[in-house]
mmCIF file of C-alpha atoms in Angstrom:
data_model
loop_
_atom_site.group_PDB
_atom_site.id
_atom_site.type_symbol
_atom_site.label_atom_id
_atom_site.label_comp_id
_atom_site.label_asym_id
_atom_site.label_seq_id
_atom_site.Cartn_x
_atom_site.Cartn_y
_atom_site.Cartn_z
ATOM 1 C CA MET P 1 -113.143 -49.610 -55.595
ATOM 2 C CA THR P 2 -113.324 -50.475 -59.304
ATOM 3 C CA GLU P 3 -111.889 -53.825 -60.366
ATOM 4 C CA ARG P 4 -108.857 -54.031 -62.649
ATOM 5 C CA LEU P 5 -108.354 -56.003 -65.852
ATOM 6 C CA ARG P 6 -104.722 -56.300 -66.947
ATOM 7 C CA LEU P 7 -103.565 -56.913 -70.504
ATOM 8 C CA LYS P 8 -100.780 -59.194 -71.628
ATOM 9 C CA LYS P 9 -97.557 -57.642 -72.904
ATOM 10 C CA ASN P 10 -98.047 -55.795 -76.239
ATOM 11 C CA ALA P 11 -101.813 -56.448 -76.133
ATOM 12 C CA ASP P 12 -102.462 -52.712 -75.802
ATOM 13 C CA ARG P 13 -101.562 -51.750 -79.381
ATOM 14 C CA ARG P 14 -105.101 -51.697 -80.758
ATOM 15 C CA LEU P 15 -106.335 -49.732 -77.755
ATOM 16 C CA LYS P 16 -103.582 -47.159 -78.271
ATOM 17 C CA ALA P 17 -104.677 -46.906 -81.922
ATOM 18 C CA GLY P 18 -108.223 -46.085 -80.791
ATOM 19 C CA HIS P 19 -109.999 -49.449 -80.850
ATOM 20 C CA LEU P 20 -112.597 -50.117 -78.152
ATOM 21 C CA TRP P 21 -112.589 -53.923 -77.966
ATOM 22 C CA LEU P 22 -110.531 -56.384 -75.929
ATOM 23 C CA TYR P 23 -110.469 -60.112 -76.661
ATOM 24 C CA SER P 24 -110.272 -62.762 -73.970
ATOM 25 C CA ASN P 25 -106.906 -64.050 -75.236
ATOM 26 C CA GLU P 26 -105.386 -60.591 -74.636
ATOM 27 C CA ILE P 27 -106.028 -60.640 -70.876
ATOM 28 C CA ASP P 28 -103.394 -61.558 -68.312
ATOM 29 C CA ILE P 29 -105.681 -64.002 -66.517
ATOM 30 C CA ALA P 30 -102.951 -65.038 -64.065
ATOM 31 C CA THR P 31 -102.973 -61.502 -62.622
ATOM 32 C CA THR P 32 -106.643 -60.630 -63.200
ATOM 33 C CA PRO P 33 -108.746 -63.777 -63.790
ATOM 34 C CA LEU P 34 -111.632 -63.107 -66.174
ATOM 35 C CA LYS P 35 -113.760 -65.725 -64.411
ATOM 36 C CA ASP P 36 -113.861 -63.508 -61.317
ATOM 37 C CA PHE P 37 -115.851 -60.815 -63.148
ATOM 38 C CA GLU P 38 -119.583 -60.545 -63.025
ATOM 39 C CA PRO P 39 -121.025 -60.052 -66.559
ATOM 40 C CA GLY P 40 -121.516 -56.343 -67.183
ATOM 41 C CA ALA P 41 -119.214 -55.156 -64.387
ATOM 42 C CA GLN P 42 -117.023 -52.123 -65.107
ATOM 43 C CA ALA P 43 -113.260 -52.281 -64.741
ATOM 44 C CA VAL P 44 -110.120 -50.192 -65.166
ATOM 45 C CA ILE P 45 -108.123 -51.577 -68.100
ATOM 46 C CA GLU P 46 -104.395 -51.682 -67.429
ATOM 47 C CA ALA P 47 -101.441 -52.209 -69.736
ATOM 48 C CA ALA P 48 -99.013 -55.001 -68.831
ATOM 49 C CA ASN P 49 -96.909 -52.491 -66.874
ATOM 50 C CA GLY P 50 -99.920 -51.471 -64.773
ATOM 51 C CA LYS P 51 -100.572 -48.148 -66.547
ATOM 52 C CA PRO P 52 -104.335 -47.365 -66.592
ATOM 53 C CA MET P 53 -105.752 -47.116 -70.148
ATOM 54 C CA GLY P 54 -109.481 -46.601 -69.704
ATOM 55 C CA ILE P 55 -112.769 -47.859 -68.309
ATOM 56 C CA ALA P 56 -114.569 -50.805 -69.899
ATOM 57 C CA TYR P 57 -117.481 -53.062 -69.141
ATOM 58 C CA VAL P 58 -116.677 -56.759 -69.020
ATOM 59 C CA ASN P 59 -118.326 -59.995 -70.128
ATOM 60 C CA PRO P 60 -116.126 -62.972 -69.173
ATOM 61 C CA HIS P 61 -118.286 -65.313 -71.319
ATOM 62 C CA SER P 62 -117.800 -63.437 -74.610
ATOM 63 C CA LEU P 63 -114.923 -63.514 -77.111
ATOM 64 C CA ILE P 64 -114.984 -59.705 -76.983
ATOM 65 C CA CYS P 65 -114.584 -59.740 -73.224
ATOM 66 C CA ALA P 66 -114.388 -55.982 -72.611
ATOM 67 C CA ARG P 67 -115.473 -52.801 -74.404
ATOM 68 C CA ILE P 68 -113.965 -49.403 -73.624
ATOM 69 C CA VAL P 69 -116.467 -46.679 -72.697
ATOM 70 C CA SER P 70 -114.031 -43.925 -71.635
ATOM 71 C CA ARG P 71 -110.296 -43.210 -71.703
ATOM 72 C CA ASP P 72 -110.699 -41.330 -68.426
ATOM 73 C CA VAL P 73 -110.311 -43.869 -65.622
ATOM 74 C CA ASP P 74 -112.101 -41.556 -63.204
ATOM 75 C CA VAL P 75 -115.310 -41.736 -65.270
ATOM 76 C CA ARG P 76 -117.950 -44.468 -65.070
ATOM 77 C CA LEU P 77 -120.606 -45.441 -67.574
ATOM 78 C CA ASP P 78 -123.668 -44.061 -65.803
ATOM 79 C CA ARG P 79 -126.562 -41.670 -66.413
ATOM 80 C CA SER P 80 -124.216 -38.677 -66.478
ATOM 81 C CA LEU P 81 -121.944 -40.136 -69.184
ATOM 82 C CA PHE P 82 -124.970 -41.290 -71.212
ATOM 83 C CA VAL P 83 -126.383 -37.738 -71.129
ATOM 84 C CA HIS P 84 -123.024 -36.393 -72.331
ATOM 85 C CA ARG P 85 -122.667 -38.967 -75.147
ATOM 86 C CA PHE P 86 -126.312 -38.557 -76.237
ATOM 87 C CA LYS P 87 -125.802 -34.788 -76.520
ATOM 88 C CA GLN P 88 -122.633 -35.367 -78.570
ATOM 89 C CA ALA P 89 -124.515 -37.740 -80.870
ATOM 90 C CA LEU P 90 -127.518 -35.416 -81.162
ATOM 91 C CA SER P 91 -125.355 -32.437 -82.135
ATOM 92 C CA LEU P 92 -123.990 -34.391 -85.129
ATOM 93 C CA ARG P 93 -127.434 -35.508 -86.317
ATOM 94 C CA GLU P 94 -128.914 -32.031 -85.981
ATOM 95 C CA ARG P 95 -126.119 -30.703 -88.188
ATOM 96 C CA MET P 96 -126.772 -33.378 -90.804
ATOM 97 C CA PHE P 97 -130.557 -33.656 -90.919
ATOM 98 C CA ALA P 98 -133.345 -31.081 -90.998
ATOM 99 C CA LYS P 99 -135.935 -33.450 -89.517
ATOM 100 C CA PRO P 100 -135.792 -35.721 -86.430
ATOM 101 C CA PHE P 101 -135.615 -39.078 -88.205
ATOM 102 C CA TYR P 102 -132.249 -40.830 -87.932
ATOM 103 C CA ARG P 103 -130.062 -43.268 -86.044
ATOM 104 C CA LEU P 104 -129.268 -41.271 -82.915
ATOM 105 C CA VAL P 105 -126.720 -43.685 -81.432
ATOM 106 C CA TYR P 106 -124.636 -46.078 -83.526
ATOM 107 C CA GLY P 107 -122.760 -48.189 -80.969
ATOM 108 C CA GLU P 108 -118.992 -47.931 -81.272
ATOM 109 C CA GLY P 109 -119.335 -45.148 -83.855
ATOM 110 C CA ASP P 110 -120.736 -42.947 -81.065
ATOM 111 C CA LEU P 111 -118.419 -44.353 -78.359
ATOM 112 C CA LEU P 112 -121.268 -46.356 -76.807
ATOM 113 C CA PRO P 113 -120.466 -49.965 -77.745
ATOM 114 C CA GLY P 114 -123.458 -52.283 -77.654
ATOM 115 C CA LEU P 115 -126.116 -49.552 -77.831
ATOM 116 C CA ILE P 116 -128.351 -48.601 -80.776
ATOM 117 C CA VAL P 117 -130.986 -45.849 -80.656
ATOM 118 C CA ASP P 118 -133.150 -44.947 -83.667
ATOM 119 C CA ARG P 119 -135.239 -41.778 -83.558
ATOM 120 C CA PHE P 120 -138.663 -41.426 -85.138
ATOM 121 C CA ASP P 121 -139.398 -37.872 -83.976
ATOM 122 C CA ASP P 122 -140.719 -38.314 -80.417
ATOM 123 C CA VAL P 123 -140.482 -42.136 -80.436
ATOM 124 C CA LEU P 124 -137.123 -43.766 -79.679
ATOM 125 C CA VAL P 125 -136.331 -47.420 -80.414
ATOM 126 C CA VAL P 126 -133.455 -48.856 -78.378
ATOM 127 C CA GLN P 127 -131.401 -52.025 -78.813
ATOM 128 C CA LEU P 128 -129.289 -53.197 -75.870
ATOM 129 C CA ASN P 129 -126.945 -55.677 -77.552
ATOM 130 C CA THR P 130 -124.524 -56.462 -74.713
ATOM 131 C CA VAL P 131 -124.726 -57.452 -71.043
ATOM 132 C CA GLY P 132 -122.940 -54.227 -70.122
ATOM 133 C CA MET P 133 -125.628 -52.098 -71.764
ATOM 134 C CA ASP P 134 -128.477 -54.326 -70.623
ATOM 135 C CA ARG P 135 -127.482 -53.803 -66.989
ATOM 136 C CA LEU P 136 -127.754 -50.029 -67.452
ATOM 137 C CA ARG P 137 -131.213 -49.896 -69.057
ATOM 138 C CA GLU P 138 -132.665 -47.624 -66.365
ATOM 139 C CA GLU P 139 -129.787 -45.147 -66.709
ATOM 140 C CA ILE P 140 -130.220 -45.178 -70.512
ATOM 141 C CA VAL P 141 -133.949 -44.448 -70.289
ATOM 142 C CA ALA P 142 -133.359 -41.659 -67.742
ATOM 143 C CA ALA P 143 -130.656 -40.058 -69.935
ATOM 144 C CA LEU P 144 -132.806 -40.227 -73.101
ATOM 145 C CA GLU P 145 -135.678 -38.734 -71.147
ATOM 146 C CA LYS P 146 -133.471 -35.853 -70.015
ATOM 147 C CA VAL P 147 -131.924 -35.116 -73.437
ATOM 148 C CA LEU P 148 -134.971 -35.587 -75.712
ATOM 149 C CA ALA P 149 -138.121 -35.814 -73.524
ATOM 150 C CA PRO P 150 -139.616 -38.441 -75.887
ATOM 151 C CA ARG P 151 -143.233 -39.541 -76.023
ATOM 152 C CA ALA P 152 -142.213 -43.207 -75.922
ATOM 153 C CA ILE P 153 -139.118 -45.408 -75.669
ATOM 154 C CA VAL P 154 -139.299 -48.942 -77.074
ATOM 155 C CA PHE P 155 -136.818 -51.711 -76.207
ATOM 156 C CA LYS P 156 -136.401 -53.826 -79.369
ATOM 157 C CA ASN P 157 -134.117 -56.415 -77.833
ATOM 158 C CA ASP P 158 -134.253 -59.324 -80.273
ATOM 159 C CA SER P 159 -130.906 -59.095 -82.061
ATOM 160 C CA SER P 160 -128.499 -61.971 -82.741
ATOM 161 C CA GLY P 161 -125.871 -60.002 -80.799
ATOM 162 C CA ARG P 162 -127.882 -60.465 -77.601
ATOM 163 C CA ARG P 163 -127.912 -64.220 -78.051
ATOM 164 C CA GLN P 164 -124.109 -64.201 -78.393
ATOM 165 C CA GLU P 165 -124.028 -62.408 -75.032
ATOM 166 C CA GLN P 166 -126.384 -65.028 -73.536
ATOM 167 C CA LEU P 167 -129.229 -62.515 -73.230
ATOM 168 C CA GLY P 168 -132.876 -63.311 -73.950
ATOM 169 C CA ASP P 169 -135.174 -61.588 -76.450
ATOM 170 C CA GLU P 170 -137.644 -58.944 -75.329
ATOM 171 C CA VAL P 171 -139.735 -56.313 -77.085
ATOM 172 C CA GLU P 172 -141.555 -53.825 -74.882
ATOM 173 C CA VAL P 173 -142.536 -50.202 -74.429
ATOM 174 C CA ALA P 174 -140.075 -49.170 -71.701
ATOM 175 C CA TYR P 175 -141.309 -45.612 -71.225
ATOM 176 C CA GLY P 176 -144.344 -43.495 -72.143
ATOM 177 C CA GLU P 177 -147.150 -44.443 -74.495
ATOM 178 C CA LEU P 178 -146.622 -45.636 -78.040
ATOM 179 C CA PRO P 179 -148.919 -43.920 -80.587
ATOM 180 C CA ASP P 180 -151.111 -46.085 -82.821
ATOM 181 C CA GLN P 181 -148.862 -45.246 -85.772
ATOM 182 C CA VAL P 182 -145.169 -44.375 -85.718
ATOM 183 C CA LEU P 183 -144.382 -42.260 -88.779
ATOM 184 C CA LEU P 184 -141.164 -41.133 -90.412
ATOM 185 C CA GLU P 185 -140.233 -39.033 -93.406
ATOM 186 C CA GLU P 186 -137.265 -39.886 -95.614
ATOM 187 C CA ASN P 187 -136.284 -38.078 -98.814
ATOM 188 C CA GLY P 188 -139.680 -36.358 -98.808
ATOM 189 C CA VAL P 189 -141.676 -39.593 -98.559
ATOM 190 C CA ARG P 190 -143.710 -40.701 -95.526
ATOM 191 C CA PHE P 191 -143.736 -44.192 -94.008
ATOM 192 C CA VAL P 192 -145.440 -46.077 -91.199
ATOM 193 C CA VAL P 193 -142.742 -47.862 -89.187
ATOM 194 C CA PRO P 194 -143.443 -51.232 -87.489
ATOM 195 C CA VAL P 195 -141.297 -50.580 -84.433
ATOM 196 C CA LEU P 196 -142.635 -53.504 -82.377
ATOM 197 C CA ASP P 197 -142.866 -56.306 -84.937
ATOM 198 C CA GLY P 198 -140.634 -55.160 -87.798
ATOM 199 C CA GLN P 199 -137.049 -56.058 -88.655
ATOM 200 C CA LYS P 200 -134.310 -54.559 -86.439
ATOM 201 C CA THR P 201 -135.693 -51.250 -85.100
ATOM 202 C CA GLY P 202 -138.429 -51.161 -87.755
ATOM 203 C CA TRP P 203 -136.507 -49.165 -90.378
ATOM 204 C CA PHE P 204 -133.099 -49.047 -92.101
ATOM 205 C CA PHE P 205 -131.831 -45.474 -91.979
ATOM 206 C CA ASP P 206 -128.410 -46.499 -93.308
ATOM 207 C CA HIS P 207 -129.451 -46.452 -97.004
ATOM 208 C CA ARG P 208 -131.039 -42.960 -96.952
ATOM 209 C CA ALA P 209 -128.367 -41.300 -99.149
ATOM 210 C CA ASN P 210 -128.250 -44.274 -101.543
ATOM 211 C CA ARG P 211 -132.032 -44.146 -101.982
ATOM 212 C CA ALA P 212 -131.808 -40.397 -102.588
ATOM 213 C CA TRP P 213 -129.283 -41.023 -105.376
ATOM 214 C CA LEU P 214 -131.449 -43.665 -107.053
ATOM 215 C CA ASN P 215 -134.552 -41.496 -106.692
ATOM 216 C CA GLY P 216 -133.025 -39.107 -109.221
ATOM 217 C CA LEU P 217 -132.908 -41.803 -111.923
ATOM 218 C CA VAL P 218 -136.294 -43.527 -111.788
ATOM 219 C CA ALA P 219 -138.717 -41.083 -113.443
ATOM 220 C CA GLY P 220 -140.773 -42.912 -116.058
ATOM 221 C CA LYS P 221 -138.992 -46.213 -115.332
ATOM 222 C CA ARG P 222 -140.247 -49.687 -114.453
ATOM 223 C CA VAL P 223 -138.650 -50.652 -111.119
ATOM 224 C CA LEU P 224 -138.191 -53.997 -109.333
ATOM 225 C CA ASP P 225 -137.409 -53.822 -105.592
ATOM 226 C CA VAL P 226 -136.192 -57.217 -104.316
ATOM 227 C CA PHE P 227 -136.118 -57.836 -100.539
ATOM 228 C CA SER P 228 -138.372 -54.793 -100.366
ATOM 229 C CA TYR P 229 -139.268 -55.047 -96.650
ATOM 230 C CA VAL P 230 -141.786 -52.166 -96.084
ATOM 231 C CA GLY P 231 -140.958 -50.378 -99.353
ATOM 232 C CA GLY P 232 -138.063 -48.071 -98.460
ATOM 233 C CA TRP P 233 -136.675 -48.214 -102.002
ATOM 234 C CA GLY P 234 -139.798 -49.050 -103.994
ATOM 235 C CA VAL P 235 -142.262 -46.555 -102.531
ATOM 236 C CA GLN P 236 -139.651 -43.799 -102.753
ATOM 237 C CA ALA P 237 -139.039 -44.697 -106.407
ATOM 238 C CA ALA P 238 -142.776 -44.384 -107.110
ATOM 239 C CA ALA P 239 -142.864 -41.046 -105.286
ATOM 240 C CA HIS P 240 -140.051 -39.813 -107.517
ATOM 241 C CA GLY P 241 -141.810 -40.639 -110.757
ATOM 242 C CA ALA P 242 -141.335 -44.356 -111.489
ATOM 243 C CA SER P 243 -144.128 -45.463 -113.806
ATOM 244 C CA GLU P 244 -144.487 -48.870 -112.179
ATOM 245 C CA VAL P 245 -142.896 -50.539 -109.129
ATOM 246 C CA LEU P 246 -142.975 -54.196 -108.082
ATOM 247 C CA CYS P 247 -141.928 -54.873 -104.470
ATOM 248 C CA VAL P 248 -140.959 -58.481 -103.752
ATOM 249 C CA ASP P 249 -140.497 -59.906 -100.257
ATOM 250 C CA SER P 250 -140.999 -63.259 -98.548
ATOM 251 C CA SER P 251 -142.956 -61.639 -95.696
ATOM 252 C CA ALA P 252 -146.682 -61.092 -96.213
ATOM 253 C CA GLN P 253 -146.664 -58.751 -93.229
ATOM 254 C CA ALA P 254 -143.927 -56.581 -94.784
ATOM 255 C CA LEU P 255 -145.850 -56.407 -98.068
ATOM 256 C CA GLU P 256 -148.996 -55.260 -96.246
ATOM 257 C CA ARG P 257 -146.856 -52.395 -94.974
ATOM 258 C CA VAL P 258 -145.640 -51.680 -98.536
ATOM 259 C CA ALA P 259 -149.259 -51.285 -99.644
ATOM 260 C CA GLU P 260 -150.008 -49.128 -96.596
ATOM 261 C CA ASN P 261 -147.006 -46.888 -97.276
ATOM 262 C CA ALA P 262 -147.840 -46.586 -100.965
ATOM 263 C CA ALA P 263 -151.393 -45.534 -100.080
ATOM 264 C CA LEU P 264 -150.094 -43.090 -97.454
ATOM 265 C CA ASN P 265 -148.311 -41.226 -100.272
ATOM 266 C CA GLY P 266 -151.121 -41.550 -102.850
ATOM 267 C CA LEU P 267 -149.151 -44.140 -104.857
ATOM 268 C CA ALA P 268 -151.360 -47.243 -104.615
ATOM 269 C CA GLU P 269 -151.794 -47.367 -108.415
ATOM 270 C CA GLN P 270 -148.047 -47.364 -109.142
ATOM 271 C CA VAL P 271 -146.918 -49.935 -106.553
ATOM 272 C CA ALA P 272 -147.614 -53.681 -106.764
ATOM 273 C CA VAL P 273 -146.372 -56.411 -104.424
ATOM 274 C CA GLY P 274 -145.337 -60.030 -104.835
ATOM 275 C CA GLU P 275 -144.844 -62.477 -101.962
ATOM 276 C CA SER P 276 -141.988 -64.833 -102.777
ATOM 277 C CA GLU P 277 -138.465 -65.849 -101.920
ATOM 278 C CA ALA P 278 -136.088 -63.694 -103.965
ATOM 279 C CA PHE P 279 -134.535 -66.353 -106.198
ATOM 280 C CA GLU P 280 -137.910 -67.939 -106.935
ATOM 281 C CA ALA P 281 -139.363 -64.531 -107.784
ATOM 282 C CA LEU P 282 -136.521 -63.696 -110.170
ATOM 283 C CA ALA P 283 -136.892 -67.051 -111.948
ATOM 284 C CA ALA P 284 -140.676 -66.678 -112.238
ATOM 285 C CA LEU P 285 -140.416 -63.123 -113.598
ATOM 286 C CA LYS P 286 -137.897 -64.317 -116.209
ATOM 287 C CA ALA P 287 -140.186 -67.191 -117.206
ATOM 288 C CA GLU P 288 -143.021 -64.690 -117.651
ATOM 289 C CA GLY P 289 -140.854 -62.558 -119.953
ATOM 290 C CA GLU P 290 -140.855 -59.556 -117.616
ATOM 291 C CA GLN P 291 -138.301 -56.758 -118.017
ATOM 292 C CA PHE P 292 -137.375 -53.810 -115.816
ATOM 293 C CA ASP P 293 -135.443 -50.576 -116.305
ATOM 294 C CA VAL P 294 -134.185 -50.438 -112.710
ATOM 295 C CA ILE P 295 -133.604 -53.285 -110.249
ATOM 296 C CA VAL P 296 -132.770 -52.869 -106.552
ATOM 297 C CA LEU P 297 -131.062 -55.716 -104.669
ATOM 298 C CA ASP P 298 -130.866 -54.972 -100.952
ATOM 299 C CA PRO P 299 -130.635 -58.420 -99.330
ATOM 300 C CA PRO P 300 -130.108 -59.294 -95.674
ATOM 301 C CA ALA P 301 -126.538 -60.189 -94.716
ATOM 302 C CA PHE P 302 -125.563 -63.378 -96.566
ATOM 303 C CA ILE P 303 -122.270 -63.413 -94.604
ATOM 304 C CA LYS P 304 -122.693 -63.262 -90.836
ATOM 305 C CA ARG P 305 -119.329 -64.816 -89.892
ATOM 306 C CA ARG P 306 -115.970 -65.168 -91.617
ATOM 307 C CA LYS P 307 -116.568 -68.847 -92.300
ATOM 308 C CA ASP P 308 -119.669 -67.880 -94.346
ATOM 309 C CA ILE P 309 -117.617 -65.855 -96.866
ATOM 310 C CA PRO P 310 -117.318 -68.477 -99.693
ATOM 311 C CA ASN P 311 -121.015 -69.449 -99.624
ATOM 312 C CA GLY P 312 -122.054 -65.837 -99.147
ATOM 313 C CA GLU P 313 -120.065 -64.600 -102.125
ATOM 314 C CA ARG P 314 -121.641 -67.322 -104.279
ATOM 315 C CA ALA P 315 -125.099 -66.151 -103.136
ATOM 316 C CA TYR P 316 -124.345 -62.496 -103.982
ATOM 317 C CA SER P 317 -123.012 -63.562 -107.402
ATOM 318 C CA ARG P 318 -126.062 -65.681 -108.164
ATOM 319 C CA LEU P 319 -128.472 -62.968 -106.992
ATOM 320 C CA ASN P 320 -126.891 -60.336 -109.232
ATOM 321 C CA ARG P 321 -126.712 -62.764 -112.158
ATOM 322 C CA GLU P 322 -130.413 -63.643 -111.911
ATOM 323 C CA ALA P 323 -131.431 -59.991 -111.569
ATOM 324 C CA ILE P 324 -129.418 -58.839 -114.584
ATOM 325 C CA ARG P 325 -131.361 -61.304 -116.746
ATOM 326 C CA LEU P 326 -134.441 -59.148 -116.072
ATOM 327 C CA LEU P 327 -132.873 -55.813 -117.086
ATOM 328 C CA GLY P 328 -133.698 -54.263 -120.445
ATOM 329 C CA ARG P 329 -131.061 -53.357 -123.023
ATOM 330 C CA ASP P 330 -129.839 -50.337 -121.052
ATOM 331 C CA GLY P 331 -130.764 -50.829 -117.416
ATOM 332 C CA MET P 332 -129.707 -49.740 -113.947
ATOM 333 C CA LEU P 333 -128.770 -52.135 -111.153
ATOM 334 C CA LEU P 334 -128.504 -50.995 -107.543
ATOM 335 C CA SER P 335 -126.643 -53.805 -105.794
ATOM 336 C CA ALA P 336 -126.170 -53.553 -102.023
ATOM 337 C CA SER P 337 -124.668 -55.585 -99.211
ATOM 338 C CA CYS P 338 -124.850 -55.088 -95.450
ATOM 339 C CA SER P 339 -122.380 -57.938 -94.798
ATOM 340 C CA MET P 340 -119.467 -56.459 -92.893
ATOM 341 C CA HIS P 341 -117.290 -59.420 -93.952
ATOM 342 C CA LEU P 342 -117.849 -58.718 -97.675
ATOM 343 C CA ALA P 343 -115.172 -56.257 -98.799
ATOM 344 C CA PRO P 344 -116.294 -53.596 -101.323
ATOM 345 C CA GLU P 345 -113.942 -55.005 -103.968
ATOM 346 C CA ARG P 346 -115.527 -58.443 -103.517
ATOM 347 C CA LEU P 347 -119.019 -57.032 -104.143
ATOM 348 C CA MET P 348 -117.573 -55.355 -107.234
ATOM 349 C CA GLU P 349 -116.210 -58.743 -108.327
ATOM 350 C CA CYS P 350 -119.604 -60.437 -107.771
ATOM 351 C CA VAL P 351 -121.299 -57.800 -109.924
ATOM 352 C CA ARG P 352 -118.558 -57.878 -112.594
ATOM 353 C CA GLY P 353 -118.885 -61.655 -112.900
ATOM 354 C CA ALA P 354 -122.673 -61.434 -113.071
ATOM 355 C CA VAL P 355 -122.564 -58.798 -115.831
ATOM 356 C CA ARG P 356 -120.118 -60.829 -117.916
ATOM 357 C CA HIS P 357 -122.074 -64.045 -117.312
ATOM 358 C CA GLN P 358 -124.976 -62.401 -119.177
ATOM 359 C CA ASP P 359 -122.545 -61.170 -121.862
ATOM 360 C CA ARG P 360 -123.240 -57.525 -121.086
ATOM 361 C CA HIS P 361 -121.189 -54.500 -120.173
ATOM 362 C CA GLY P 362 -121.238 -52.749 -116.818
ATOM 363 C CA GLN P 363 -120.348 -49.200 -115.824
ATOM 364 C CA VAL P 364 -120.112 -48.459 -112.114
ATOM 365 C CA ILE P 365 -121.481 -44.928 -111.801
ATOM 366 C CA TYR P 366 -122.121 -44.780 -108.063
ATOM 367 C CA GLN P 367 -120.516 -46.242 -104.953
ATOM 368 C CA GLY P 368 -122.365 -45.510 -101.736
ATOM 369 C CA HIS P 369 -122.111 -46.494 -98.101
ATOM 370 C CA GLN P 370 -123.894 -45.881 -94.825
ATOM 371 C CA GLY P 371 -125.148 -42.394 -93.987
ATOM 372 C CA PRO P 372 -123.607 -39.941 -91.498
ATOM 373 C CA ASP P 373 -125.945 -41.123 -88.739
ATOM 374 C CA HIS P 374 -123.895 -44.360 -88.859
ATOM 375 C CA PRO P 375 -120.472 -42.740 -88.288
ATOM 376 C CA VAL P 376 -117.511 -45.023 -88.973
ATOM 377 C CA HIS P 377 -115.008 -45.338 -86.130
ATOM 378 C CA PRO P 378 -111.623 -44.983 -87.894
ATOM 379 C CA ALA P 379 -109.983 -47.590 -85.649
ATOM 380 C CA ILE P 380 -112.816 -50.135 -85.960
ATOM 381 C CA PRO P 381 -113.256 -51.449 -89.527
ATOM 382 C CA GLU P 382 -116.317 -53.407 -88.362
ATOM 383 C CA THR P 383 -118.281 -50.151 -88.076
ATOM 384 C CA ALA P 384 -118.071 -49.697 -91.881
ATOM 385 C CA TYR P 385 -120.357 -52.423 -93.209
ATOM 386 C CA LEU P 386 -122.715 -51.054 -95.899
ATOM 387 C CA LYS P 387 -121.980 -51.093 -99.618
ATOM 388 C CA ALA P 388 -124.192 -49.881 -102.473
ATOM 389 C CA MET P 389 -123.217 -49.898 -106.159
ATOM 390 C CA GLY P 390 -125.090 -48.193 -108.954
ATOM 391 C CA VAL P 391 -124.260 -50.025 -112.191
ATOM 392 C CA ARG P 392 -125.401 -49.256 -115.707
ATOM 393 C CA VAL P 393 -125.819 -52.596 -117.475
ATOM 394 C CA PHE P 394 -126.054 -52.531 -121.268
ATOM 395 C CA ARG P 395 -125.681 -54.694 -124.333
ATOM 396 C CA ASN P 396 -122.957 -54.348 -126.949
#
């Protein structure tokens, strides 16, 4: 018999609206004590009047203490439901993309909270970010095997979310044999993906459409790609006709991959790298009198929690201000943020202030967000996190 978790009075409103999360302060712990639950156990969620509302997995030690996996209380999260959800997710991606390179499962956006799966053709990279998902790793592998018959499945379990759930880090090949090189193609450009030792799953599919937009504006231009990682923006810019690209990152290992990816596409002559922290690099380039036609700012999240918002906004403002100093008279700035807690209008304000600080004018000509392989759950604002602004910056 499945355990029950009862909500306090009126604590079911968000669930009725479609949300998938329950917080520990919403549980009627007198009737159904949270402390009695084993982390990862599945339970029937009940409204205060006892009406069943869905099935969730539970973590009594987390602020988000339960996550809904089905509205049907007769269903359980098992291999069968994973197969069904993976097929649902796959059908969307196959409609959107001609080639098998995309985020296959985007957590709550695909009704599988706590699970990320990125697809690099026949190699799948999986992140199990919650206890509930971690307990079901064998069922997940079996379901992926059934739906996609991959060559290899990698567990890239080193996210900050796991630490919040009191889970350890682990990176391993969970199934099959990993090829010497994992390749992907994005916007017609090929890349080697560091799935074992790279950031996140090795690649950031979320900016694909934003890169495609910028690719149309770089022909003959001098481009600076700050926080370049393995060259997603910079190498694509070179492939689409940029005369010169400088990729800046603090990781020597990432920059080796930039050079490798440039060479893979016959672009070694156009792409240079510079190992430096971003703010130091921008200051040094200014001191050297360098100027660029196009600058890409795609930093890591400066705001990880609500309390980081003031400091984070100051960092975004400073970053944009320092970059604009390096733009020519009529330049293009691509300013991005993956901080879920930074509202789009606040990024706009950071950029506006930076433009005026340099006594220039700005025209916002593009506003982008995450691609369709990161579907936004309409009841969960947290699933919409990515912002990208294309801004023409010019003098009077």
